[in-house]
Short mmCIF file of C-alpha atoms in Angstrom, two decimals:
data_model
loop_
_atom_site.label_atom_id
_atom_site.label_comp_id
_atom_site.label_asym_id
_atom_site.label_seq_id
_atom_site.Cartn_x
_atom_site.Cartn_y
_atom_site.Cartn_z
CA MET J 1 -7.44 -9.70 15.11
CA GLY J 2 -7.63 -9.76 12.43
CA LYS J 3 -3.69 -10.73 10.77
CA SER J 4 -1.44 -8.98 8.96
CA ARG J 5 -0.75 -9.13 5.73
CA ALA J 6 2.98 -9.90 4.91
CA LEU J 7 4.45 -7.33 2.69
CA GLN J 8 5.09 -8.08 -0.85
CA PHE J 9 6.47 -5.27 -3.47
CA VAL J 10 6.84 -5.63 -7.44
CA GLU J 11 9.98 -4.14 -8.65
CA PHE J 12 10.04 -1.63 -11.89
CA ASP J 13 12.79 -0.43 -14.26
CA GLY J 14 14.81 1.79 -12.38
CA GLY J 15 14.46 0.07 -8.81
CA CYS J 16 11.09 1.88 -7.35
CA MET J 17 9.69 -1.29 -5.26
CA ILE J 18 6.37 -0.53 -4.68
CA PRO J 19 3.53 -2.73 -2.73
CA ILE J 20 1.32 -4.98 -3.64
CA THR J 21 -0.08 -5.47 -0.78
CA HIS J 22 -0.93 -2.22 0.23
CA ARG J 23 -3.02 1.16 -1.24
CA LEU J 24 -2.31 4.62 -1.70
CA ASN J 25 -3.17 7.26 0.05
CA HIS J 26 -4.35 10.93 -0.68
CA ASP J 27 -1.11 12.16 -1.17
CA GLY J 28 0.28 8.89 -2.71
CA TYR J 29 2.31 7.39 0.14
CA PHE J 30 1.68 3.93 0.96
CA ARG J 31 0.88 3.22 4.80
CA LYS J 32 2.00 0.49 7.50
CA ARG J 33 0.29 -0.09 10.96
CA LEU J 34 2.49 -0.70 13.59
CA LYS J 35 0.76 -3.11 16.26
CA SER J 36 1.01 -1.65 20.29
CA SER J 37 0.18 -3.78 22.53
CA ARG J 38 -0.83 -0.75 24.81
CA ASP J 39 -2.72 1.54 21.67
CA GLY J 40 -4.08 -1.45 19.48
CA GLY J 41 -1.95 -0.16 16.73
CA HIS J 42 -0.92 3.28 14.30
CA HIS J 43 -0.43 4.14 11.44
CA VAL J 44 3.18 5.01 9.66
CA MET J 45 4.57 5.73 5.84
CA MET J 46 5.96 2.86 5.07
CA HIS J 47 8.55 4.26 3.85
CA ARG J 48 9.85 5.30 6.69
CA ALA J 49 8.90 2.85 8.64
CA ILE J 50 11.45 0.73 5.67
CA PHE J 51 14.17 3.39 6.23
CA GLU J 52 13.97 3.18 10.40
CA GLU J 53 14.22 -0.80 10.37
CA LEU J 54 17.61 -0.91 7.84
CA ASN J 55 19.43 2.60 8.89
CA GLY J 56 17.94 3.45 13.20
CA PRO J 57 15.59 6.89 13.38
CA ILE J 58 15.56 9.82 10.60
CA PRO J 59 17.47 12.62 12.29
CA ASP J 60 15.61 15.29 14.40
CA GLY J 61 14.55 17.67 12.21
CA ASN J 62 15.31 15.73 8.78
CA GLU J 63 12.86 13.82 5.82
CA ILE J 64 12.90 11.16 3.84
CA ASP J 65 13.67 12.06 0.10
CA HIS J 66 12.86 9.86 -2.38
CA GLN J 67 16.24 10.17 -5.26
CA CYS J 68 13.87 8.79 -7.55
CA SER J 69 10.81 11.02 -7.51
CA ASN J 70 8.24 8.18 -6.17
CA ARG J 71 6.24 8.26 -3.64
CA GLY J 72 4.77 5.21 -3.11
CA CYS J 73 8.74 3.90 -3.81
CA CYS J 74 10.22 1.96 -0.73
CA ASN J 75 13.38 0.70 -2.40
CA PRO J 76 15.89 2.36 0.06
CA ASN J 77 18.10 2.54 -2.00
CA HIS J 78 16.78 5.83 -3.73
CA MET J 79 15.95 6.92 -0.23
CA ARG J 80 17.91 9.75 1.79
CA PRO J 81 17.44 11.88 5.23
CA LEU J 82 17.56 15.57 3.75
CA SER J 83 16.67 18.93 5.59
CA ARG J 84 13.03 19.94 4.93
CA ASP J 85 14.67 22.92 4.03
CA VAL J 86 16.63 21.41 1.72
CA HIS J 87 14.39 18.40 0.84
CA LEU J 88 11.50 21.77 0.20
CA ARG J 89 13.95 23.32 -2.67
CA LEU J 90 15.07 19.82 -4.88
CA THR J 91 11.31 18.49 -4.44
CA ASN J 92 9.88 22.00 -5.64
CA ARG J 93 12.31 21.98 -8.09
CA ASN J 94 11.62 19.13 -8.76
CA ARG J 95 8.12 19.55 -10.07
#
């Protein structure tokens, strides 16, 4: 079985942290493979995995908002949980 790569990031002006060891998906997010002995692993959105690792589970009914508006950013200081309704309102207003 192959080895997993250690995460490596580049920090840009403004503090956005972008993984350089992974590629963006078609929606502009990074995904991370979580290993499981039962199913061989599955992919999760990297920013969500980082947020949960540092803060615990994302509250039910909430999504993670990138306050920097950069979907690829994995800086936990740029993330906050918001209800889906509030998140959609903010996202649509800022586009």
